[in-house]
mmCIF file of C-alpha atoms in Angstrom:
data_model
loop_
_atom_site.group_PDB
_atom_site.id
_atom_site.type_symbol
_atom_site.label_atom_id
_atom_site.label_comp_id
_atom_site.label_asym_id
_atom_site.label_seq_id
_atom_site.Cartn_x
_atom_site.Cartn_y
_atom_site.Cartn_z
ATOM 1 C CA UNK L 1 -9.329 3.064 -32.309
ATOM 2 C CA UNK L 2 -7.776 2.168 -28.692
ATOM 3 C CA UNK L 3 -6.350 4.946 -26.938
ATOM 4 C CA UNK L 4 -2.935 3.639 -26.615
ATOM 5 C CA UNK L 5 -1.739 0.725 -29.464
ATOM 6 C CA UNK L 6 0.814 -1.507 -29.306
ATOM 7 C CA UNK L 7 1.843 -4.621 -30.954
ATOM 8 C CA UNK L 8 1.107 -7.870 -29.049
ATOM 9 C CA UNK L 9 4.537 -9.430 -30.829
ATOM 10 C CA UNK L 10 6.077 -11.501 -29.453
ATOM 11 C CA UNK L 11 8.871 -9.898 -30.924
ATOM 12 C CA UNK L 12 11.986 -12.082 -31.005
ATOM 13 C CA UNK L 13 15.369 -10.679 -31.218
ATOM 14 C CA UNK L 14 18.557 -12.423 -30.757
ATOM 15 C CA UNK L 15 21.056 -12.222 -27.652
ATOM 16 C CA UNK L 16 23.161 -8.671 -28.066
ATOM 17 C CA UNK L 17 20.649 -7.085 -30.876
ATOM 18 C CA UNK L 18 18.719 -3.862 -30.558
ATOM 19 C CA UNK L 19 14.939 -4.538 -29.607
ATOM 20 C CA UNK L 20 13.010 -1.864 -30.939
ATOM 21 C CA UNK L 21 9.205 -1.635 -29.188
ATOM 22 C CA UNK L 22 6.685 0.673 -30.460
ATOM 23 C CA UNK L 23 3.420 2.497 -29.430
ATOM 24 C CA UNK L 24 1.076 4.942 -30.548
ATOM 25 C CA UNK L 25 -1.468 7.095 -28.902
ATOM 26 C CA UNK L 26 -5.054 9.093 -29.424
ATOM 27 C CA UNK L 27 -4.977 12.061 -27.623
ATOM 28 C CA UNK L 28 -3.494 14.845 -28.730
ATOM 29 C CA UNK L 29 -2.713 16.309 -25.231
ATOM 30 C CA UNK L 30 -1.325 14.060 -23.823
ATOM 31 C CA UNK L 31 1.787 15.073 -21.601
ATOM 32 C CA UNK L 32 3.242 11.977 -20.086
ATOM 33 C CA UNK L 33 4.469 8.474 -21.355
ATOM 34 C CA UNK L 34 5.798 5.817 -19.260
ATOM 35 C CA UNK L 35 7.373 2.245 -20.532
ATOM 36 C CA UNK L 36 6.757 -0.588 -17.618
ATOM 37 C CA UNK L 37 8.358 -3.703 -18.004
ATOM 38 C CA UNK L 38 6.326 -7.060 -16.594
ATOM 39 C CA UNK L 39 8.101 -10.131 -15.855
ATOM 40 C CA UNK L 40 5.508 -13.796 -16.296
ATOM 41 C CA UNK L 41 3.780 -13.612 -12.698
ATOM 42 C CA UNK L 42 4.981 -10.557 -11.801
ATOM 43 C CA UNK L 43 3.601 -6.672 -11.489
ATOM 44 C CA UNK L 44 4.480 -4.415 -13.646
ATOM 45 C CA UNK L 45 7.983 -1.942 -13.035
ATOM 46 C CA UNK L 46 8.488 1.624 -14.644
ATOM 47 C CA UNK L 47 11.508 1.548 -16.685
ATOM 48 C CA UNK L 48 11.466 4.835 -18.461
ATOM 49 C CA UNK L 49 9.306 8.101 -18.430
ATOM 50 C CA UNK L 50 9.162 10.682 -21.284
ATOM 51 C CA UNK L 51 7.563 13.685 -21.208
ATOM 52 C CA UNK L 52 9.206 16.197 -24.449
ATOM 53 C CA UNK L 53 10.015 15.143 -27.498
ATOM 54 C CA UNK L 54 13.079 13.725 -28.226
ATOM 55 C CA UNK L 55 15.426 10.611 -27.275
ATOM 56 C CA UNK L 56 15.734 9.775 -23.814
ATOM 57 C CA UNK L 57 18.614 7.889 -22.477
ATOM 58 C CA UNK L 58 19.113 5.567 -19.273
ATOM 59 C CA UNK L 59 21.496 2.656 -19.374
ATOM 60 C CA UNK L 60 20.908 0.074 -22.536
ATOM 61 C CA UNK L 61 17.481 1.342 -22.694
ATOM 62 C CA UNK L 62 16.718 4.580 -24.772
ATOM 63 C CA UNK L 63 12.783 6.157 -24.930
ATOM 64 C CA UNK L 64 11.851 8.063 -27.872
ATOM 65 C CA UNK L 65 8.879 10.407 -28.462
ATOM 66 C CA UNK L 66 7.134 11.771 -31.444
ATOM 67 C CA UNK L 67 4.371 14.345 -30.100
ATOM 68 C CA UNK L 68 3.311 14.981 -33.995
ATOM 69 C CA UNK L 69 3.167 11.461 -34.774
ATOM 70 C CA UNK L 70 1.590 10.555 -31.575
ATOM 71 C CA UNK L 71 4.767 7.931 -31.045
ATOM 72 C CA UNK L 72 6.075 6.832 -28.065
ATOM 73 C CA UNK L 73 9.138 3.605 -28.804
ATOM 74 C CA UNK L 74 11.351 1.910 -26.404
ATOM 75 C CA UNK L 75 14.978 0.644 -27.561
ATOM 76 C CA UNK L 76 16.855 -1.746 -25.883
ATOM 77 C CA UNK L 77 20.177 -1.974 -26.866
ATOM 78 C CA UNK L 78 22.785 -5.202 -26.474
ATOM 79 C CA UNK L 79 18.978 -7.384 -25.607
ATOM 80 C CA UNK L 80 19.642 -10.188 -23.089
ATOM 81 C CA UNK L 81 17.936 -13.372 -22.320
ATOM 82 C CA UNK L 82 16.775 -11.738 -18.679
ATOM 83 C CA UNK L 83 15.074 -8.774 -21.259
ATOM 84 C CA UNK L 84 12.356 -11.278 -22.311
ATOM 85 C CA UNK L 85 9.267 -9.436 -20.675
ATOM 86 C CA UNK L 86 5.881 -7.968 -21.600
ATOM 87 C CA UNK L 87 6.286 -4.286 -22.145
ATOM 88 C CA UNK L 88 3.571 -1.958 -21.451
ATOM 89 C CA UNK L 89 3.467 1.449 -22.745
ATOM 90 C CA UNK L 90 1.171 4.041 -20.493
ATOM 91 C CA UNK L 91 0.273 7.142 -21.527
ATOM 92 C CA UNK L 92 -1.545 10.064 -19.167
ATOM 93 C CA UNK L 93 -4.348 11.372 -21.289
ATOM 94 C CA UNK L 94 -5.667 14.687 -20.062
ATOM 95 C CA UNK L 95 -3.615 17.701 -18.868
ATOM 96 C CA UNK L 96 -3.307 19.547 -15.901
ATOM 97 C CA UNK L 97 -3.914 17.491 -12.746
ATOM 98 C CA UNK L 98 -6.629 15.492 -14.171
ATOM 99 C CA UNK L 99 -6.167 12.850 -16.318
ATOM 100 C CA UNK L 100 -4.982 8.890 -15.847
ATOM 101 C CA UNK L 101 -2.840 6.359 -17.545
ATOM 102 C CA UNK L 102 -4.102 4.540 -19.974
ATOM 103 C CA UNK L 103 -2.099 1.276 -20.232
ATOM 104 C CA UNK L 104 -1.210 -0.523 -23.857
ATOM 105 C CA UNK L 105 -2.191 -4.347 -24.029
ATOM 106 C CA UNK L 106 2.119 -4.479 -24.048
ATOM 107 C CA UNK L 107 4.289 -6.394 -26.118
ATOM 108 C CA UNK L 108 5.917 -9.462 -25.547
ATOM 109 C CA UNK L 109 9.724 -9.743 -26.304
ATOM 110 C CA UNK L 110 11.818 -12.920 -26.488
ATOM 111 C CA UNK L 111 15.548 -12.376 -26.661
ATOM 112 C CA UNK L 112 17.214 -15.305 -27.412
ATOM 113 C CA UNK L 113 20.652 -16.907 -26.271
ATOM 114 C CA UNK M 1 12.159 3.130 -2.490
ATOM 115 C CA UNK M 2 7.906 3.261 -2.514
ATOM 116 C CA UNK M 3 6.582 0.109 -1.000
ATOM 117 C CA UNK M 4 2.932 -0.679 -2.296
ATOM 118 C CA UNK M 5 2.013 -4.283 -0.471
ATOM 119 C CA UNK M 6 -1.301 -6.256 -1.452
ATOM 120 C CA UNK M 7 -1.971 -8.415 2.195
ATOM 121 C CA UNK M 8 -2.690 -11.595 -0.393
ATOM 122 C CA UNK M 9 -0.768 -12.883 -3.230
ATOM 123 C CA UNK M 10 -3.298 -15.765 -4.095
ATOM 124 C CA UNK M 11 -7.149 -15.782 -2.775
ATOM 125 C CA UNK M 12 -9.630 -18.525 -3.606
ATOM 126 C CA UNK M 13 -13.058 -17.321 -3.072
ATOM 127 C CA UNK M 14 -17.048 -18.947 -3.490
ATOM 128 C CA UNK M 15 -19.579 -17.430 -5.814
ATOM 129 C CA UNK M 16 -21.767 -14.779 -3.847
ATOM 130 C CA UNK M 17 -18.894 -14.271 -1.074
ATOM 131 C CA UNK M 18 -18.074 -10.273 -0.257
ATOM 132 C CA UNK M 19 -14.006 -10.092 -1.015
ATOM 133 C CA UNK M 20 -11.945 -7.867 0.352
ATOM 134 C CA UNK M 21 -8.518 -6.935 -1.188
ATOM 135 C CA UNK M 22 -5.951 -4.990 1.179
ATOM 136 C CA UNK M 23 -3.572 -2.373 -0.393
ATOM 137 C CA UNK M 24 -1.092 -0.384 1.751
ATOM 138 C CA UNK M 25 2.047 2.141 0.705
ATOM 139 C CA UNK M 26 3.955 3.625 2.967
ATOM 140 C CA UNK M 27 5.234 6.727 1.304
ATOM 141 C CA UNK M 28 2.533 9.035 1.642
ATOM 142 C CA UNK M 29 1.188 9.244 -1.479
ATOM 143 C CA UNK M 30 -2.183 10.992 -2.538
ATOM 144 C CA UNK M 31 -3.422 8.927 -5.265
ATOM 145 C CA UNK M 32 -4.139 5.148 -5.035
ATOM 146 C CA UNK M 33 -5.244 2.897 -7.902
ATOM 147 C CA UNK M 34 -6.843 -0.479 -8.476
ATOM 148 C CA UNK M 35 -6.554 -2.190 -11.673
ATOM 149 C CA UNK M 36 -7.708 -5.353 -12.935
ATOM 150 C CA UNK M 37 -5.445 -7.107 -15.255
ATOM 151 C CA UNK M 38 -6.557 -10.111 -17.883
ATOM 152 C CA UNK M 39 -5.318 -11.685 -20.654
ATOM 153 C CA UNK M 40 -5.804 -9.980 -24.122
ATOM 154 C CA UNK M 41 -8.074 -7.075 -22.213
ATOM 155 C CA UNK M 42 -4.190 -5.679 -20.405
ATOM 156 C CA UNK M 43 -4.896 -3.368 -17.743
ATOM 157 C CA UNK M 44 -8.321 -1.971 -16.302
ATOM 158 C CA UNK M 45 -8.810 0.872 -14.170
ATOM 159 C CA UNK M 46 -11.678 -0.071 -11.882
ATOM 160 C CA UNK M 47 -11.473 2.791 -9.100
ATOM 161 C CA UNK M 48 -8.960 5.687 -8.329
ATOM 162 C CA UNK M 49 -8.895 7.730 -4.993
ATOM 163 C CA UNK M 50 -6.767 11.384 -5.153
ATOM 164 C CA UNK M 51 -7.068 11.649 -1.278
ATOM 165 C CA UNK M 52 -8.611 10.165 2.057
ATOM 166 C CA UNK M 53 -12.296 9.103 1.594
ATOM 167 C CA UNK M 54 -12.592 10.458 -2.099
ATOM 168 C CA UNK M 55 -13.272 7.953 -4.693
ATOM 169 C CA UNK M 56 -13.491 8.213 -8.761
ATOM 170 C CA UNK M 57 -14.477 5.386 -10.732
ATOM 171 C CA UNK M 58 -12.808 3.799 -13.399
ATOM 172 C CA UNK M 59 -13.281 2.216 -16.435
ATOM 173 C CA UNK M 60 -15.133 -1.120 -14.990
ATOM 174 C CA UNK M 61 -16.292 -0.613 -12.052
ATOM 175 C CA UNK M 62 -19.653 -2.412 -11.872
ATOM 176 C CA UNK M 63 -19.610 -4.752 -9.191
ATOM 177 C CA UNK M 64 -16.853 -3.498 -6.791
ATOM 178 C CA UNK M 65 -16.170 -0.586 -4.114
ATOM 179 C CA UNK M 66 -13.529 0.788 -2.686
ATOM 180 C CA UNK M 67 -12.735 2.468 0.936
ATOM 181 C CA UNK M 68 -10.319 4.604 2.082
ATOM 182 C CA UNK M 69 -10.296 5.989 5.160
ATOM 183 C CA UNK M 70 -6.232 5.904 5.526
ATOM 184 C CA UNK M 71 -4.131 7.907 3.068
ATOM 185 C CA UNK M 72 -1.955 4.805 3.444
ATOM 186 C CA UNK M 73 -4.579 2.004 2.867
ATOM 187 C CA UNK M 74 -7.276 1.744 -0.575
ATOM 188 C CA UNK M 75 -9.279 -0.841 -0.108
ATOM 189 C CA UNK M 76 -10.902 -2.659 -3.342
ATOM 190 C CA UNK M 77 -14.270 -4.790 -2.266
ATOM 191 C CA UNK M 78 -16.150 -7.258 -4.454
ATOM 192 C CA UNK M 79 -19.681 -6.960 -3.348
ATOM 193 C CA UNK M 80 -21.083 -10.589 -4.541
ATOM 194 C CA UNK M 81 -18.254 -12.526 -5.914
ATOM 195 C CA UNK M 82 -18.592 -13.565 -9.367
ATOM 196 C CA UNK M 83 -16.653 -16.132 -11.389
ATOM 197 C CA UNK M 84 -16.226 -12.989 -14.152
ATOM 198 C CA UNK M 85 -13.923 -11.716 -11.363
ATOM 199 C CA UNK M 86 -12.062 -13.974 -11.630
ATOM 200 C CA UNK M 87 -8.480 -11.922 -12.808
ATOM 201 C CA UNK M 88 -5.147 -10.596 -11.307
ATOM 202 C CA UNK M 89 -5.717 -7.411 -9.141
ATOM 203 C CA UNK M 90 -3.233 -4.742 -8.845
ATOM 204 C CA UNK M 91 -2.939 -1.752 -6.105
ATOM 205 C CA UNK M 92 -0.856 1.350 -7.466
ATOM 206 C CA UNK M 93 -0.155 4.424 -5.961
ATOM 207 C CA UNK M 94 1.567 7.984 -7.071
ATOM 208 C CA UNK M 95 2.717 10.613 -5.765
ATOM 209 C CA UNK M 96 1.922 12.911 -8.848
ATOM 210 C CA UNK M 97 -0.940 12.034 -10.690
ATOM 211 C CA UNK M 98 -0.419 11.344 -13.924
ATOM 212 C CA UNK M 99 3.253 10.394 -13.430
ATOM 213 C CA UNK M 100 4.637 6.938 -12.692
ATOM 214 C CA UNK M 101 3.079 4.223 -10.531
ATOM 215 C CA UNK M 102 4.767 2.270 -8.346
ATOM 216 C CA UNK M 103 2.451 -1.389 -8.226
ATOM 217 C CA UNK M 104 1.787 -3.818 -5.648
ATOM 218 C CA UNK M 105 2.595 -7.882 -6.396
ATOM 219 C CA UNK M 106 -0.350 -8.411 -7.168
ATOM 220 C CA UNK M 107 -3.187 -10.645 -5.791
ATOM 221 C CA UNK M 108 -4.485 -13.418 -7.641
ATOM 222 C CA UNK M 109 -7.795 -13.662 -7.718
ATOM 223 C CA UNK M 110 -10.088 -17.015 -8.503
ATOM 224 C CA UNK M 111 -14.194 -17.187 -7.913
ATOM 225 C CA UNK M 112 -15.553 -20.629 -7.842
#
């Protein structure tokens, strides 16, 4: 089982829907979650950090976390064409000031016009 | 804003060649990363550094080094060049472990 799972997609939604991205995670105690958002040719960018569970709101874009599920899921709400991106989830396995991300393979979304 | 700048955006390198990649941040952050990033393999951690001249390796870190003698500077070297290396490269830093990265643009890296 990878460490941190998420669907390659590409998940295709169009213009003004609610993309819905999802990832899961192995270790229990794990503390931190982080959604990036990679352009084609580009670095990645954090978008969103989590860290208790819950719905976390910024903007269109909402994180949500399920500790006893081990699920982490990004919404985007009202999805635009400039949206289309890979999205990595990274989670920080370990606790305490050890520890690293461990990066998803990310999911590709295509919001169309 | 955290500035993380990779001195190359696109390198073209020889077989064998030693290859070194430049990272530098200028908000005094402790911990500097170097990932490796491919195409259905996402992102690699090949060495980490928590402070000047202190060094912990990654996930794939056979054939490379790092230096740091800077807090501001982690450098990533590819002792021998090999066309396997071929991949993008990416410098991160934080100032919190664990928490979010702020990453470089990136250098392109091709081994022929």
């Amino acid at each position: 089982q990878k460490e941190v799972e998420q669907n390659s997609g590409p998940l295709s939604v169009p213009e003004g829907a609610i993309a819905s991205l999802n990832c899961t995670y192995s270790d229990r105690v794990s503390q931190s979650f982080f959604w990036y958002r990679q352009y084609s040719g580009k670095s990645p960018e954090l978008i969103m950090s989590i860290y208790s569970n819950g719905d976390k709101e910024d903007g269109r874009f909402t994180a949500q976390l399920n500790k006893a599920s081990q699920y982490v899921s990004l919404l985007i709400r009202d999805s635009q064409p400039s949206d289309s991106a890979t999205y990595l989830c990274a989670v920080k396995h370990g606790s305490g000031n050890t520890g690293k991300l461990i990066f998803g393979q990310g999911t590709t979304l295509q919001v169309k016009p | 804003d955290v500035k993380v700048t990779q001195s190359s955006r696109y390198l073209v390198k020889r077989t064998g060649e030693k290859v070194f990649l430049e990272c530098v941040q200028d908000m005094d952050h402790e911990n500097m990363f170097w990932y490796r990033q491919d195409p259905g393999l996402g992102l690699r951690l090949i060495y980490f550094s928590y402070d000047v001249k202190m060094k912990e390796k990654g996930d794939i870190p056979e054939g490379y080094s790092v230096s740091r003698e800077k807090k501001e500077r982690f450098s990533l070297i590819l002792e021998s060049a090999s066309t396997n290396q071929t991949s993008m490269y990416l410098c991160a830093s934080s100032l919190i472990l664990g928490r979010g990265y702020t990453f470089g643009s990136g250098t392109r890296l091709t081994v022929v």
